[in-house]
Short mmCIF file of N, CA, C and O in Angstrom, two decimals:
data_model
loop_
_atom_site.label_atom_id
_atom_site.label_comp_id
_atom_site.label_asym_id
_atom_site.label_seq_id
_atom_site.Cartn_x
_atom_site.Cartn_y
_atom_site.Cartn_z
N UNK D 1 -48.30 -64.20 -79.34
CA UNK D 1 -48.03 -64.43 -80.62
C UNK D 1 -47.91 -63.07 -81.55
O UNK D 1 -48.92 -62.27 -81.35
N UNK D 2 -46.88 -62.51 -82.02
CA UNK D 2 -46.96 -61.26 -82.66
C UNK D 2 -47.91 -60.99 -83.71
O UNK D 2 -48.23 -59.84 -83.78
N UNK D 3 -48.66 -61.90 -84.19
CA UNK D 3 -49.74 -61.46 -85.23
C UNK D 3 -50.91 -61.19 -84.49
O UNK D 3 -51.79 -60.81 -85.38
N UNK D 4 -51.16 -61.28 -83.50
CA UNK D 4 -52.46 -61.14 -82.41
C UNK D 4 -52.82 -59.69 -82.77
O UNK D 4 -53.78 -59.21 -82.98
N UNK D 5 -51.61 -58.64 -82.81
CA UNK D 5 -52.05 -56.86 -82.81
C UNK D 5 -52.43 -56.67 -84.18
O UNK D 5 -52.73 -55.33 -84.13
N UNK D 6 -52.09 -57.05 -85.24
CA UNK D 6 -51.62 -56.99 -86.56
C UNK D 6 -53.05 -56.95 -86.84
O UNK D 6 -53.95 -57.69 -86.42
N UNK D 7 -53.18 -56.14 -88.26
CA UNK D 7 -54.37 -56.42 -89.10
C UNK D 7 -54.66 -57.22 -89.85
O UNK D 7 -53.37 -57.82 -90.10
N UNK D 8 -55.85 -57.60 -90.16
CA UNK D 8 -55.78 -58.87 -91.29
C UNK D 8 -55.22 -58.55 -92.43
O UNK D 8 -54.10 -59.95 -92.62
N UNK D 9 -54.52 -57.80 -93.13
CA UNK D 9 -53.81 -57.60 -94.37
C UNK D 9 -52.45 -57.88 -94.32
O UNK D 9 -51.56 -58.85 -94.62
N UNK D 10 -52.05 -57.67 -92.96
CA UNK D 10 -50.59 -57.50 -92.50
C UNK D 10 -50.38 -59.18 -91.97
O UNK D 10 -49.59 -59.08 -92.42
N UNK D 11 -51.39 -59.67 -91.24
CA UNK D 11 -51.10 -61.11 -90.87
C UNK D 11 -51.22 -62.18 -91.92
O UNK D 11 -50.37 -62.95 -92.15
N UNK D 12 -51.83 -61.42 -93.33
CA UNK D 12 -51.84 -62.67 -94.37
C UNK D 12 -50.55 -62.45 -94.68
O UNK D 12 -49.83 -63.33 -95.39
N UNK D 13 -50.14 -61.08 -95.05
CA UNK D 13 -48.77 -61.07 -95.60
C UNK D 13 -47.44 -61.59 -94.75
O UNK D 13 -46.83 -62.09 -95.49
N UNK D 14 -47.47 -61.39 -93.60
CA UNK D 14 -46.64 -62.11 -92.72
C UNK D 14 -46.55 -63.46 -93.17
O UNK D 14 -45.25 -64.25 -93.49
N UNK D 15 -47.57 -64.37 -93.44
CA UNK D 15 -47.88 -65.99 -93.07
C UNK D 15 -47.43 -66.26 -94.44
O UNK D 15 -46.57 -67.03 -94.90
N UNK D 16 -47.60 -65.50 -95.30
CA UNK D 16 -47.54 -65.56 -97.03
C UNK D 16 -45.61 -65.43 -97.21
O UNK D 16 -45.10 -66.05 -97.70
N UNK D 17 -45.63 -64.78 -96.23
CA UNK D 17 -43.82 -63.98 -96.38
C UNK D 17 -43.11 -65.25 -95.88
O UNK D 17 -41.87 -65.93 -96.03
N UNK D 18 -43.65 -65.72 -95.04
CA UNK D 18 -42.98 -66.92 -94.08
C UNK D 18 -42.77 -67.94 -94.97
O UNK D 18 -41.72 -68.77 -94.96
N UNK D 19 -44.61 -68.47 -95.73
CA UNK D 19 -44.20 -69.31 -96.42
C UNK D 19 -42.88 -69.62 -97.86
O UNK D 19 -42.61 -70.16 -98.28
N UNK D 20 -42.97 -67.73 -97.98
CA UNK D 20 -42.24 -68.33 -99.51
C UNK D 20 -40.60 -67.93 -99.06
O UNK D 20 -40.14 -68.73 -99.99
N UNK D 21 -40.74 -68.07 -97.52
CA UNK D 21 -39.23 -68.06 -97.53
C UNK D 21 -38.86 -69.51 -97.30
O UNK D 21 -37.48 -69.90 -97.42
N UNK D 22 -39.68 -70.50 -96.70
CA UNK D 22 -39.65 -71.75 -96.49
C UNK D 22 -39.80 -72.33 -97.80
O UNK D 22 -39.05 -73.02 -98.03
N UNK D 23 -40.21 -71.78 -98.43
CA UNK D 23 -40.44 -72.81 -100.54
C UNK D 23 -38.80 -72.06 -100.76
O UNK D 23 -38.47 -73.15 -101.42
N UNK D 24 -38.30 -71.13 -100.69
CA UNK D 24 -37.36 -70.95 -101.11
C UNK D 24 -35.70 -71.39 -100.36
O UNK D 24 -34.86 -71.93 -101.22
N UNK D 25 -35.80 -72.12 -99.11
CA UNK D 25 -35.05 -72.44 -98.54
C UNK D 25 -35.21 -74.10 -98.81
O UNK D 25 -33.88 -74.58 -99.28
N UNK D 26 -36.08 -74.52 -99.53
CA UNK D 26 -36.36 -76.10 -99.84
C UNK D 26 -35.71 -76.25 -101.24
O UNK D 26 -35.16 -76.87 -101.55
N UNK D 27 -36.18 -74.57 -101.84
CA UNK D 27 -35.59 -75.20 -103.54
C UNK D 27 -33.91 -75.07 -103.57
O UNK D 27 -33.67 -75.58 -103.91
N UNK D 28 -33.49 -74.12 -102.32
CA UNK D 28 -31.85 -73.87 -102.23
C UNK D 28 -31.53 -75.13 -101.82
O UNK D 28 -30.56 -75.79 -102.42
N UNK D 29 -32.10 -76.21 -101.02
CA UNK D 29 -31.81 -77.45 -100.70
C UNK D 29 -31.45 -78.45 -101.55
O UNK D 29 -30.83 -79.26 -101.60
N UNK D 30 -32.83 -78.44 -102.65
CA UNK D 30 -32.39 -79.32 -103.37
C UNK D 30 -31.38 -78.95 -104.41
O UNK D 30 -31.63 -79.49 -105.23
N UNK D 31 -31.30 -77.92 -104.77
CA UNK D 31 -30.11 -77.15 -105.80
C UNK D 31 -29.06 -77.63 -105.35
O UNK D 31 -27.98 -78.25 -106.10
N UNK D 32 -28.85 -77.54 -104.11
CA UNK D 32 -27.97 -78.17 -103.45
C UNK D 32 -27.79 -79.60 -103.27
O UNK D 32 -26.44 -80.36 -104.09
N UNK D 33 -28.79 -80.22 -103.33
CA UNK D 33 -28.66 -82.11 -103.44
C UNK D 33 -28.01 -82.24 -104.92
O UNK D 33 -27.43 -83.06 -105.84
N UNK D 34 -28.88 -81.50 -106.11
CA UNK D 34 -28.66 -81.80 -106.93
C UNK D 34 -27.36 -81.55 -107.88
O UNK D 34 -26.97 -82.06 -108.17
N UNK D 35 -26.71 -80.41 -106.97
CA UNK D 35 -25.41 -80.35 -107.34
C UNK D 35 -24.48 -81.19 -106.83
O UNK D 35 -23.68 -81.79 -107.98
N UNK D 36 -24.67 -81.96 -105.75
CA UNK D 36 -23.98 -82.88 -105.16
C UNK D 36 -24.26 -84.30 -105.70
O UNK D 36 -23.35 -84.67 -105.73
N UNK D 37 -25.46 -83.97 -106.83
CA UNK D 37 -25.59 -85.58 -107.68
C UNK D 37 -24.73 -85.56 -108.88
O UNK D 37 -24.29 -86.01 -109.04
N UNK D 38 -24.70 -84.05 -109.13
CA UNK D 38 -23.67 -83.90 -110.57
C UNK D 38 -22.09 -83.81 -109.97
O UNK D 38 -21.97 -84.61 -111.08
N UNK D 39 -21.65 -83.66 -108.97
CA UNK D 39 -20.59 -83.98 -108.52
C UNK D 39 -19.96 -85.65 -108.46
O UNK D 39 -19.02 -85.65 -108.45
N UNK D 40 -21.24 -86.06 -107.69
CA UNK D 40 -20.71 -87.75 -107.80
C UNK D 40 -20.89 -88.28 -109.11
O UNK D 40 -19.91 -88.93 -108.89
N UNK D 41 -21.72 -87.88 -109.84
CA UNK D 41 -21.73 -88.24 -111.31
C UNK D 41 -20.50 -88.04 -112.08
O UNK D 41 -19.82 -89.19 -112.63
N UNK D 42 -20.18 -86.86 -111.91
CA UNK D 42 -18.20 -86.45 -112.44
C UNK D 42 -17.49 -87.51 -111.65
O UNK D 42 -16.89 -88.10 -112.60
N UNK D 43 -17.23 -87.62 -110.21
CA UNK D 43 -16.47 -88.31 -109.68
C UNK D 43 -16.45 -89.80 -110.68
O UNK D 43 -15.54 -90.32 -110.32
N UNK D 44 -17.69 -90.35 -110.37
CA UNK D 44 -17.84 -91.44 -111.00
C UNK D 44 -17.04 -92.05 -112.13
O UNK D 44 -16.45 -92.66 -112.70
N UNK D 45 -17.20 -91.41 -113.01
CA UNK D 45 -16.77 -91.13 -114.57
C UNK D 45 -15.49 -91.35 -114.27
O UNK D 45 -14.91 -91.57 -115.36
N UNK D 46 -15.06 -90.17 -113.88
CA UNK D 46 -13.54 -90.29 -113.30
C UNK D 46 -13.11 -91.30 -113.09
O UNK D 46 -12.22 -91.71 -113.40
N UNK D 47 -13.73 -91.99 -112.44
CA UNK D 47 -13.17 -93.06 -111.81
C UNK D 47 -12.90 -94.20 -112.63
O UNK D 47 -12.06 -95.08 -112.99
N UNK D 48 -14.17 -94.31 -113.53
CA UNK D 48 -14.27 -95.50 -114.42
C UNK D 48 -13.47 -95.24 -115.50
O UNK D 48 -13.07 -95.98 -116.35
N UNK D 49 -13.12 -93.62 -115.92
CA UNK D 49 -12.02 -93.26 -117.25
C UNK D 49 -10.91 -94.14 -116.57
O UNK D 49 -9.81 -94.35 -117.44
N UNK D 50 -10.56 -94.07 -115.36
CA UNK D 50 -9.15 -94.68 -114.99
C UNK D 50 -9.15 -96.05 -114.95
O UNK D 50 -8.16 -96.75 -114.68
N UNK D 51 -9.99 -97.14 -115.09
CA UNK D 51 -10.17 -98.26 -115.05
C UNK D 51 -9.58 -99.02 -115.98
O UNK D 51 -9.97 -98.34 -117.53
N UNK D 52 -8.96 -99.59 -116.17
CA UNK D 52 -8.43 -100.49 -117.30
C UNK D 52 -8.20 -101.83 -117.82
O UNK D 52 -7.48 -102.45 -118.29
N UNK D 53 -9.15 -102.56 -116.49
CA UNK D 53 -9.22 -103.80 -116.96
C UNK D 53 -10.78 -104.03 -117.69
O UNK D 53 -11.62 -103.33 -117.31
N UNK D 54 -10.71 -104.49 -118.70
CA UNK D 54 -12.12 -104.74 -119.60
C UNK D 54 -13.00 -105.59 -118.76
O UNK D 54 -14.26 -105.44 -118.58
N UNK D 55 -13.15 -106.10 -117.99
CA UNK D 55 -13.72 -107.49 -117.09
C UNK D 55 -14.51 -106.57 -116.12
O UNK D 55 -15.44 -106.67 -115.86
N UNK D 56 -13.48 -105.81 -115.58
CA UNK D 56 -14.09 -104.67 -114.37
C UNK D 56 -15.18 -103.41 -115.25
O UNK D 56 -16.28 -103.61 -114.51
N UNK D 57 -15.18 -103.48 -116.27
CA UNK D 57 -15.84 -102.70 -116.78
C UNK D 57 -16.78 -103.44 -117.25
O UNK D 57 -18.33 -102.62 -117.40
N UNK D 58 -16.57 -104.15 -117.60
CA UNK D 58 -18.08 -105.45 -117.86
C UNK D 58 -18.99 -105.34 -116.80
O UNK D 58 -20.18 -105.28 -116.91
N UNK D 59 -18.57 -105.73 -115.44
CA UNK D 59 -19.28 -105.85 -114.46
C UNK D 59 -20.31 -104.35 -114.29
O UNK D 59 -21.24 -104.24 -113.56
N UNK D 60 -19.25 -103.13 -114.72
CA UNK D 60 -19.98 -102.06 -114.14
C UNK D 60 -21.29 -101.64 -114.81
O UNK D 60 -22.41 -101.10 -114.71
N UNK D 61 -20.95 -102.61 -116.73
CA UNK D 61 -21.71 -102.05 -117.44
C UNK D 61 -23.00 -102.91 -116.92
O UNK D 61 -24.28 -102.44 -117.58
N UNK D 62 -22.88 -103.99 -116.55
CA UNK D 62 -23.89 -104.98 -116.19
C UNK D 62 -25.02 -104.42 -115.16
O UNK D 62 -26.18 -104.32 -115.09
N UNK D 63 -24.23 -103.80 -114.14
CA UNK D 63 -24.71 -103.16 -112.89
C UNK D 63 -25.45 -101.72 -113.60
O UNK D 63 -26.84 -101.77 -113.45
N UNK D 64 -25.19 -101.17 -114.07
CA UNK D 64 -25.89 -99.96 -114.79
C UNK D 64 -26.93 -100.71 -115.56
O UNK D 64 -27.89 -99.82 -115.61
N UNK D 65 -26.58 -101.59 -116.26
CA UNK D 65 -28.33 -102.13 -117.19
C UNK D 65 -29.35 -102.66 -115.89
O UNK D 65 -30.61 -102.30 -116.40
N UNK D 66 -28.95 -103.00 -115.40
CA UNK D 66 -29.49 -103.81 -114.59
C UNK D 66 -30.39 -102.63 -113.80
O UNK D 66 -31.75 -102.67 -113.25
N UNK D 67 -29.51 -101.26 -113.40
CA UNK D 67 -30.36 -100.29 -112.50
C UNK D 67 -31.08 -99.19 -113.33
O UNK D 67 -31.77 -98.49 -112.54
N UNK D 68 -30.69 -99.23 -114.81
CA UNK D 68 -31.18 -97.73 -115.24
C UNK D 68 -32.52 -97.86 -115.75
O UNK D 68 -32.86 -98.95 -115.73
N UNK D 69 -33.21 -96.80 -115.68
CA UNK D 69 -34.47 -96.60 -115.76
C UNK D 69 -34.80 -96.65 -117.51
O UNK D 69 -34.05 -96.09 -117.84
N UNK D 70 -35.72 -97.84 -118.24
CA UNK D 70 -35.88 -98.14 -119.33
C UNK D 70 -37.28 -97.19 -119.95
O UNK D 70 -37.70 -96.90 -120.97
N UNK D 71 -38.39 -97.20 -118.90
CA UNK D 71 -39.53 -96.83 -118.66
C UNK D 71 -40.47 -96.18 -117.91
O UNK D 71 -39.80 -95.97 -116.73
N UNK D 72 -41.68 -95.92 -118.04
CA UNK D 72 -42.32 -95.47 -116.99
C UNK D 72 -43.61 -96.18 -116.93
O UNK D 72 -44.00 -96.32 -118.21
N UNK D 73 -44.26 -96.48 -116.04
CA UNK D 73 -45.65 -96.77 -115.71
C UNK D 73 -46.97 -95.54 -116.28
O UNK D 73 -46.30 -94.32 -116.10
N UNK D 74 -48.12 -95.95 -116.32
CA UNK D 74 -48.84 -94.75 -116.38
C UNK D 74 -49.05 -93.68 -115.55
O UNK D 74 -49.28 -93.11 -115.50
N UNK D 75 -48.29 -94.16 -114.41
CA UNK D 75 -48.92 -93.17 -113.03
C UNK D 75 -47.48 -92.81 -112.88
O UNK D 75 -47.45 -91.60 -111.73
N UNK D 76 -46.59 -93.23 -114.09
CA UNK D 76 -45.13 -92.45 -113.47
C UNK D 76 -44.22 -92.60 -112.91
O UNK D 76 -42.98 -92.44 -112.68
N UNK D 77 -44.29 -94.07 -112.67
CA UNK D 77 -43.44 -94.77 -111.89
C UNK D 77 -42.40 -95.05 -112.47
O UNK D 77 -42.57 -95.59 -113.76
N UNK D 78 -40.90 -95.39 -112.36
CA UNK D 78 -40.05 -95.77 -113.15
C UNK D 78 -39.52 -97.37 -112.92
O UNK D 78 -40.20 -97.83 -112.14
N UNK D 79 -39.53 -97.55 -114.21
CA UNK D 79 -38.98 -98.76 -114.43
C UNK D 79 -37.77 -99.32 -115.29
O UNK D 79 -37.43 -99.09 -115.86
N UNK D 80 -37.39 -100.22 -114.35
CA UNK D 80 -35.88 -100.82 -114.77
C UNK D 80 -35.75 -101.60 -116.00
O UNK D 80 -37.31 -102.25 -116.16
N UNK D 81 -35.32 -102.08 -116.44
CA UNK D 81 -35.45 -102.87 -117.55
C UNK D 81 -35.73 -104.65 -117.36
O UNK D 81 -36.87 -105.08 -118.05
N UNK D 82 -35.42 -105.02 -116.36
CA UNK D 82 -36.20 -106.32 -115.37
C UNK D 82 -37.57 -106.00 -115.32
O UNK D 82 -38.52 -106.67 -115.77
N UNK D 83 -37.97 -104.90 -114.92
CA UNK D 83 -39.33 -104.67 -114.44
C UNK D 83 -40.28 -104.23 -115.70
O UNK D 83 -41.54 -104.98 -115.71
N UNK D 84 -39.49 -103.86 -116.33
CA UNK D 84 -40.18 -103.66 -117.65
C UNK D 84 -40.83 -104.83 -118.16
O UNK D 84 -41.36 -104.92 -119.01
N UNK D 85 -39.86 -105.34 -118.30
CA UNK D 85 -39.74 -107.26 -118.96
C UNK D 85 -40.82 -107.74 -118.62
O UNK D 85 -41.54 -108.62 -119.08
N UNK D 86 -40.83 -107.71 -116.84
CA UNK D 86 -41.75 -108.35 -116.04
C UNK D 86 -43.24 -107.52 -116.97
O UNK D 86 -44.49 -108.91 -116.74
N UNK D 87 -43.43 -106.64 -116.87
CA UNK D 87 -44.61 -106.27 -117.33
C UNK D 87 -44.97 -106.68 -118.85
O UNK D 87 -45.81 -106.82 -118.86
N UNK D 88 -43.76 -106.77 -119.66
CA UNK D 88 -44.07 -107.24 -120.95
C UNK D 88 -44.84 -108.68 -120.95
O UNK D 88 -45.82 -108.95 -121.46
N UNK D 89 -44.08 -109.78 -120.10
CA UNK D 89 -44.63 -110.88 -120.00
C UNK D 89 -45.89 -110.66 -119.18
O UNK D 89 -46.78 -111.64 -119.97
N UNK D 90 -46.44 -110.17 -118.46
CA UNK D 90 -47.77 -110.41 -117.70
C UNK D 90 -48.78 -109.58 -118.69
O UNK D 90 -49.75 -110.18 -118.91
N UNK D 91 -48.27 -108.83 -119.69
CA UNK D 91 -49.22 -108.00 -120.79
C UNK D 91 -49.70 -109.40 -122.04
O UNK D 91 -50.55 -109.61 -122.01
N UNK D 92 -48.69 -109.88 -122.12
CA UNK D 92 -48.30 -110.93 -123.05
C UNK D 92 -49.12 -112.53 -122.64
O UNK D 92 -50.02 -112.99 -123.24
N UNK D 93 -49.26 -112.61 -120.96
CA UNK D 93 -49.95 -113.59 -120.56
C UNK D 93 -51.58 -113.27 -120.40
O UNK D 93 -52.37 -114.23 -120.95
N UNK D 94 -51.54 -112.10 -120.56
CA UNK D 94 -53.33 -111.56 -120.18
C UNK D 94 -54.14 -111.78 -121.64
O UNK D 94 -55.01 -112.31 -122.09
N UNK D 95 -52.97 -111.53 -123.01
CA UNK D 95 -53.76 -111.81 -124.21
C UNK D 95 -53.81 -113.00 -124.44
O UNK D 95 -54.41 -113.90 -125.12
N UNK D 96 -52.69 -113.83 -123.87
CA UNK D 96 -53.12 -115.84 -124.02
C UNK D 96 -54.22 -115.91 -123.56
O UNK D 96 -54.46 -117.03 -123.84
N UNK D 97 -54.27 -115.20 -122.10
CA UNK D 97 -55.49 -116.17 -121.63
C UNK D 97 -56.81 -115.16 -121.93
O UNK D 97 -58.01 -115.40 -121.35
N UNK D 98 -57.26 -114.69 -122.89
CA UNK D 98 -58.04 -113.96 -123.49
C UNK D 98 -58.94 -112.42 -122.91
O UNK D 98 -59.84 -112.35 -122.37
N UNK D 99 -57.66 -112.08 -121.65
CA UNK D 99 -58.09 -111.27 -120.94
C UNK D 99 -57.87 -109.82 -121.14
O UNK D 99 -56.70 -109.00 -121.03
N UNK D 100 -58.25 -109.19 -122.43
CA UNK D 100 -58.39 -108.05 -123.00
C UNK D 100 -59.82 -107.96 -123.06
O UNK D 100 -60.40 -108.12 -123.63
N UNK D 101 -59.75 -106.55 -123.85
CA UNK D 101 -60.84 -105.68 -124.53
C UNK D 101 -60.41 -105.12 -125.98
O UNK D 101 -59.30 -104.62 -126.30
N UNK D 102 -61.51 -105.64 -126.94
CA UNK D 102 -60.97 -104.73 -128.12
C UNK D 102 -61.23 -103.46 -128.25
O UNK D 102 -61.90 -102.76 -127.36
N UNK D 103 -60.83 -102.88 -129.23
CA UNK D 103 -60.98 -101.45 -129.60
C UNK D 103 -62.57 -101.17 -129.90
O UNK D 103 -63.24 -100.51 -129.13
N UNK D 104 -63.06 -101.76 -130.46
CA UNK D 104 -64.96 -101.58 -130.42
C UNK D 104 -65.60 -101.90 -129.07
O UNK D 104 -66.27 -100.89 -129.16
N UNK D 105 -64.84 -102.96 -128.26
CA UNK D 105 -65.79 -102.65 -127.21
C UNK D 105 -65.75 -101.84 -126.25
O UNK D 105 -66.53 -101.35 -125.45
N UNK D 106 -64.37 -101.40 -126.03
CA UNK D 106 -63.99 -99.79 -125.56
C UNK D 106 -64.88 -98.56 -125.78
O UNK D 106 -65.03 -98.38 -125.15
N UNK D 107 -64.95 -98.90 -127.42
CA UNK D 107 -65.43 -97.70 -127.76
C UNK D 107 -66.88 -97.48 -127.34
O UNK D 107 -67.88 -96.74 -127.15
N UNK D 108 -67.40 -98.60 -127.52
CA UNK D 108 -68.96 -98.87 -127.17
C UNK D 108 -69.14 -98.76 -125.46
O UNK D 108 -70.17 -97.99 -124.99
N UNK D 109 -68.26 -99.28 -124.43
CA UNK D 109 -68.11 -98.85 -123.16
C UNK D 109 -67.36 -97.79 -122.79
O UNK D 109 -68.45 -96.79 -121.79
N UNK D 110 -67.03 -96.84 -123.39
CA UNK D 110 -67.04 -95.26 -123.34
C UNK D 110 -68.19 -94.33 -123.71
O UNK D 110 -68.43 -93.44 -122.96
N UNK D 111 -69.21 -95.34 -124.05
CA UNK D 111 -70.15 -94.31 -125.02
C UNK D 111 -71.22 -94.02 -123.32
O UNK D 111 -71.84 -93.17 -123.23
N UNK D 112 -70.97 -95.00 -122.83
CA UNK D 112 -71.48 -94.98 -121.27
C UNK D 112 -70.96 -94.16 -120.16
O UNK D 112 -71.54 -94.11 -118.59
N UNK D 113 -70.11 -93.30 -120.50
CA UNK D 113 -69.00 -92.70 -119.29
C UNK D 113 -69.62 -91.65 -119.33
O UNK D 113 -70.35 -90.83 -120.01
#
C-alpha cells in the first residue's frame, strides 16, 4: 500500500482527498440524474401538448392524480392522495373508538418526561 511510507498527516490528507473525490463524483452523478429527470419531464409535457383527445387527457389527469404526492408523514415519507385518505380514515376510526389522548392528558404525561 502506498500510504505505508507516508507520515500520518500526509496519509490523512490523501484519505480525505480520496473521500472528497468520491463525494464529488456522486454529486455529479446525481446532477446528471436530475438533468435526465428534467429532460424527461419536458419530453412528457411536449407529448401532452400534442394530444388532441379530451378522453386521453382525462386518463392522464387521473393517473397523475393517483400518483401525485399530496402530503408527507411525520417521518418524511411521501403520501399519495389514496394513502393520505387512508391515514385520515384510520385516524377517524381511532377517534370514534376512543383511541386518543386529550391535550390535558398529554401535558400531564409530558411532565414525567
